[in-house]
Coordinates of C-alpha atoms in Angstrom, one line a residue:
Chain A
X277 CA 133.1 137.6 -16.4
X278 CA 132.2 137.0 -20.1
X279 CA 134.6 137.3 -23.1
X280 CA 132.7 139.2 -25.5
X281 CA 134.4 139.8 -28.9
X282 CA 133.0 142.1 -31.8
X283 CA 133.7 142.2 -35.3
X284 CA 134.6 144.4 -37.2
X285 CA 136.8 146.6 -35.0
X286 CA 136.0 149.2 -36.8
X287 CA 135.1 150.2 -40.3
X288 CA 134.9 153.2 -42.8
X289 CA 131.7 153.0 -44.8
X290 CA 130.1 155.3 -48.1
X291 CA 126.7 156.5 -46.7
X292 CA 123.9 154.9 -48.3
X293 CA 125.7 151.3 -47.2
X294 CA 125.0 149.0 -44.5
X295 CA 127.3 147.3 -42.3
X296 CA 126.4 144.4 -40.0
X297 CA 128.3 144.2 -36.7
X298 CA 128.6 140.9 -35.1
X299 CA 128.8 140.1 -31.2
X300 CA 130.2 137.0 -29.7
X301 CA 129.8 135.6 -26.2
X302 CA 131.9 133.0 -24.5
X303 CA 128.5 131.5 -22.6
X304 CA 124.9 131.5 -23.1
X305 CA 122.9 134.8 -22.3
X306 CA 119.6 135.6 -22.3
X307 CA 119.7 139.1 -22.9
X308 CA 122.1 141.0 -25.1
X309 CA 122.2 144.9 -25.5
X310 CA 123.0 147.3 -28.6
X311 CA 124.4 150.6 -27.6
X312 CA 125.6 153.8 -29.3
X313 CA 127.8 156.1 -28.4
X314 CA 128.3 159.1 -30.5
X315 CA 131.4 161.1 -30.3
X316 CA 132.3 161.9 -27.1
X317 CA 129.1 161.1 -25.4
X318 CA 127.4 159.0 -23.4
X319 CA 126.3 155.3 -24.1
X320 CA 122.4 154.9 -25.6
X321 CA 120.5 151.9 -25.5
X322 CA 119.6 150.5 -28.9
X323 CA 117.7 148.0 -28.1
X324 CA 117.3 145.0 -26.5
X325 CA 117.9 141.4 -28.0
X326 CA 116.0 138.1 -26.8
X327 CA 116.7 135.1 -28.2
X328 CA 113.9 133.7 -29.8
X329 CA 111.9 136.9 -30.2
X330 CA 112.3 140.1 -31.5
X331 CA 114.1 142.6 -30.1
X332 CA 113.0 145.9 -28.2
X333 CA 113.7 148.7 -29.2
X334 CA 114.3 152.2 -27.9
X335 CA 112.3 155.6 -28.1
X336 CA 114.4 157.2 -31.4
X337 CA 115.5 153.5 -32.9
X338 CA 113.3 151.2 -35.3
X339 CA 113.7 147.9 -36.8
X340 CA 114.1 149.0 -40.4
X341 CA 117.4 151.2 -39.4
X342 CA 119.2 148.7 -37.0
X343 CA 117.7 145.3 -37.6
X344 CA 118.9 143.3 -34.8
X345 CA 119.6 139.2 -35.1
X346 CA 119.9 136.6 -32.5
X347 CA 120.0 132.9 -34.2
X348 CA 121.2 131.4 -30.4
X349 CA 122.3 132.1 -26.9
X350 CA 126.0 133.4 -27.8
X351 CA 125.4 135.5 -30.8
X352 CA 123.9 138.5 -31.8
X353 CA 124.1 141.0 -34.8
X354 CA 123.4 144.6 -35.5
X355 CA 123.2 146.1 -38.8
X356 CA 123.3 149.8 -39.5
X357 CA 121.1 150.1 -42.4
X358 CA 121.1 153.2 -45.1
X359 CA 123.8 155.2 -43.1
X360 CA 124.5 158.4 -43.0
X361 CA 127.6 160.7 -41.3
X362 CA 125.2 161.0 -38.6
X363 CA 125.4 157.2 -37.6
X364 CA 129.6 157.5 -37.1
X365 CA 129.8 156.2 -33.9
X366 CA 130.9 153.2 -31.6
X367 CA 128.5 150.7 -31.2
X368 CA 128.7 148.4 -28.3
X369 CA 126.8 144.8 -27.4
X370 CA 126.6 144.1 -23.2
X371 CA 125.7 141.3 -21.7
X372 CA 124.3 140.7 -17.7
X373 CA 127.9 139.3 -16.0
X374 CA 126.1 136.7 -14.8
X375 CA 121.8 135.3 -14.7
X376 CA 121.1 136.5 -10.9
X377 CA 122.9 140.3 -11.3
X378 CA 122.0 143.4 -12.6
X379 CA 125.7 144.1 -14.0
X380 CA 126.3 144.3 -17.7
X381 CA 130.0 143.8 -19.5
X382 CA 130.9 145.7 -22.4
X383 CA 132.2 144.5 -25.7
X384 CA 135.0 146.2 -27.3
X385 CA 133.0 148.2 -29.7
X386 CA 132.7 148.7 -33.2
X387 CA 134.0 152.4 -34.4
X388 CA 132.2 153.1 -37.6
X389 CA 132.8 155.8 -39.5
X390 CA 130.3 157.1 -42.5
X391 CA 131.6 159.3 -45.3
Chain B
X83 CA 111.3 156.9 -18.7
X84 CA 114.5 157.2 -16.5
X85 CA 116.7 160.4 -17.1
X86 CA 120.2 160.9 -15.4
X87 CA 121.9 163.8 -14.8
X88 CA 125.6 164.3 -14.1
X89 CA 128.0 166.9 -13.2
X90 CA 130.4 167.9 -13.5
X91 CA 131.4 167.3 -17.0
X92 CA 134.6 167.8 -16.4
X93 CA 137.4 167.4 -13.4
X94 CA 140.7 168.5 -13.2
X95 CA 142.3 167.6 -9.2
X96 CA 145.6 167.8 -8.2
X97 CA 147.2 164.2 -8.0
X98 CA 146.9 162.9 -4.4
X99 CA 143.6 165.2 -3.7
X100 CA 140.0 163.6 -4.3
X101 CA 137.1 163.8 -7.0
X102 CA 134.0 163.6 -6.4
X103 CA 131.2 163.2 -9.0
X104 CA 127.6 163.1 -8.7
X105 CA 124.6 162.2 -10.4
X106 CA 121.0 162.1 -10.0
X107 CA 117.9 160.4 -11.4
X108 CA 114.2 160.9 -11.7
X109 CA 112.5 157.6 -11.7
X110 CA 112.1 156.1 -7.8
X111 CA 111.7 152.8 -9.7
X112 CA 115.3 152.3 -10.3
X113 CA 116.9 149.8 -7.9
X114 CA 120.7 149.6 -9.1
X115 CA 123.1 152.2 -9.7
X116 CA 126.6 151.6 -11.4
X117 CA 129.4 153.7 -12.6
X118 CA 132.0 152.8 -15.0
X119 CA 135.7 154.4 -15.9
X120 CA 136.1 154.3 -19.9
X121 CA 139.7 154.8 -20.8
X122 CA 140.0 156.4 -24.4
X123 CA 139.6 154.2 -27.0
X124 CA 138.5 151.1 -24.5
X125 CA 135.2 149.6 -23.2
X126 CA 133.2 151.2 -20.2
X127 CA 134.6 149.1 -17.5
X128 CA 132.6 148.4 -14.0
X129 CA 134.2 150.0 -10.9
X130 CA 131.4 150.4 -8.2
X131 CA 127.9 149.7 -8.0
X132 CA 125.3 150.2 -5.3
X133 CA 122.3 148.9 -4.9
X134 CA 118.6 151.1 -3.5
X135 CA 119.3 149.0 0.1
X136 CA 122.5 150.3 0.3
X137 CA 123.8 153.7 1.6
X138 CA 126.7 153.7 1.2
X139 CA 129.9 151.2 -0.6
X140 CA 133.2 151.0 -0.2
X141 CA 136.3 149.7 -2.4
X142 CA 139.5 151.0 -1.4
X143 CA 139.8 154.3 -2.7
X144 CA 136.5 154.4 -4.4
X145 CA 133.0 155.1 -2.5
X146 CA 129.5 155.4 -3.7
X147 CA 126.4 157.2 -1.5
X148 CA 122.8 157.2 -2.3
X149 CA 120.4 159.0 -1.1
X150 CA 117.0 157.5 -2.3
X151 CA 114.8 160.4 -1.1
X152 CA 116.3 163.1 -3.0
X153 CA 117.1 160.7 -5.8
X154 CA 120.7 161.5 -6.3
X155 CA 124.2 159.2 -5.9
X156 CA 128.0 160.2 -6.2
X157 CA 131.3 158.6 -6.8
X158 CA 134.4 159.6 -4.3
X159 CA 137.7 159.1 -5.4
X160 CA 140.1 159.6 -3.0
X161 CA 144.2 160.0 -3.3
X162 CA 144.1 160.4 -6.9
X163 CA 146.6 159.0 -9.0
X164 CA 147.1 159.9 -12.7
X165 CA 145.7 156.6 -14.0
X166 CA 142.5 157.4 -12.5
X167 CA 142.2 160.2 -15.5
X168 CA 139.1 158.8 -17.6
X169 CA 135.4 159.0 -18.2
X170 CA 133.4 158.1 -15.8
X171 CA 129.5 157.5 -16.5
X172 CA 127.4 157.0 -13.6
X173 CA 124.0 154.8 -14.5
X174 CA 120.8 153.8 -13.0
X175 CA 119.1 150.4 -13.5
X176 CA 115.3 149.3 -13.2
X177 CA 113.5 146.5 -14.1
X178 CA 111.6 147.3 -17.3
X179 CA 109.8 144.4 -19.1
X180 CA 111.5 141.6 -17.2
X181 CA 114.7 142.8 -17.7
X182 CA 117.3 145.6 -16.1
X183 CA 117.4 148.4 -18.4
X184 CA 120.2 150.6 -17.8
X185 CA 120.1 154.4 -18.2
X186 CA 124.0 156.7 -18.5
X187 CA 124.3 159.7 -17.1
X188 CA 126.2 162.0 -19.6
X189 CA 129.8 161.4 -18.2
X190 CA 132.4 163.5 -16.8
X191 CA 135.9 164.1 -17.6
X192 CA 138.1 163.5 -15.0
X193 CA 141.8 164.7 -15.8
X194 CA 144.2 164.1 -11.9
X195 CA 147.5 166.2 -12.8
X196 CA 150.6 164.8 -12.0

């Protein structure tokens, strides 16, 4: 499977910051995923990232609060724009395992806390 | 779109007896079904999928059913051991814009006491 590596590992932030969290993939995918998860819940889709065009996002989620980069076929950023306590949470990137399955590998997450 | 329910939120089995958690959806579109264990302070990690073809998987201790008619699938873990205690999220998958998008159910606890 993919090695998937996220930086930064975590973070503590002032609210009305942004931070940028960075994925990086060991091969070239076409698809790459943003996911929350808050506080002892469940994962939630983001949005989507294509390289090449602009990403789709969720019901909930828009551009101008999680701008979402993807310069190539291994790399992909999310940014947490103008954030607030209620954005402390882990963000995770996925990738599809492979380009003929259905299966998608998690990242190690980025634990961001917002004071 | 796709919603996934899950219970129960939370399992406590003797060590040794089995756990069995189960989820169901509300889209007949989705096609792919997996569940992943997330340890605390780790990833989710992969340990079964199914696809809508299927019945029923195997993997040593670990099965999966669904039933597509009433739109509902469950994990069975038998002879539990204490490093089975984790999260487990069940999912469901379907093709959405040329891609899989994947909906989590809302996860359930599972404690196995030594």
């Amino acid at each position: 499977s993919a090695v998937i590596s996220q930086k930064p590992s975590r973070d503590i932030c002032q609210r009305g910051t942004s931070l940028t969290i960075q994925c990086q993939v060991d091969s070239q995918v076409t698809m790459m995923f943003w996911y929350r998860q808050q506080p002892g819940q469940s994962l939630t889709l983001i949005a989507t990232a294509n390289q090449g065009s602009e990403a789709t996002y969720e019901s909930g989620f828009v551009i101008d609060k999680f701008p979402i980069s993807r310069p190539n076929l291994t790399f992909s950023t999310l940014t947490v724009s103008n954030m607030s306590p209620e954005d402390s949470s882990i963000y995770l990137c996925s990738v599809p395992t492979s380009a003929t399955t259905d299966t998608q590998y998690f990242g190690p997450g980025t634990r961001l806390t917002v004071l | 779109g796709e919603n996934v329910e899950q219970h129960p939120s939370t399992l406590s089995v003797q060590e040794g007896d089995s756990a069995v958690i189960k989820c169901t959806y509300s889209d007949s579109a989705s096609n792919y079904f997996p569940w992943y264990k997330q340890e605390l302070g780790k990833r989710p990690q992969l340990i079964i999928d199914i696809r809508s073809n299927v019945g029923e998987k195997k993997d040593q201790r670990i099965a999966v059913t669904l039933n597509k008619t009433a739109k509902h699938f469950s994990l069975h873990i038998t002879e539990t051991q204490p490093e089975d205690s984790a999260v487990y999220f069940c999912a469901a998958s379907l093709n959405s814009g040329g891609y899989q998008k994947v909906t989590f159910g809302t996860g359930t606890k599972l404690q196995v006491i030594p």
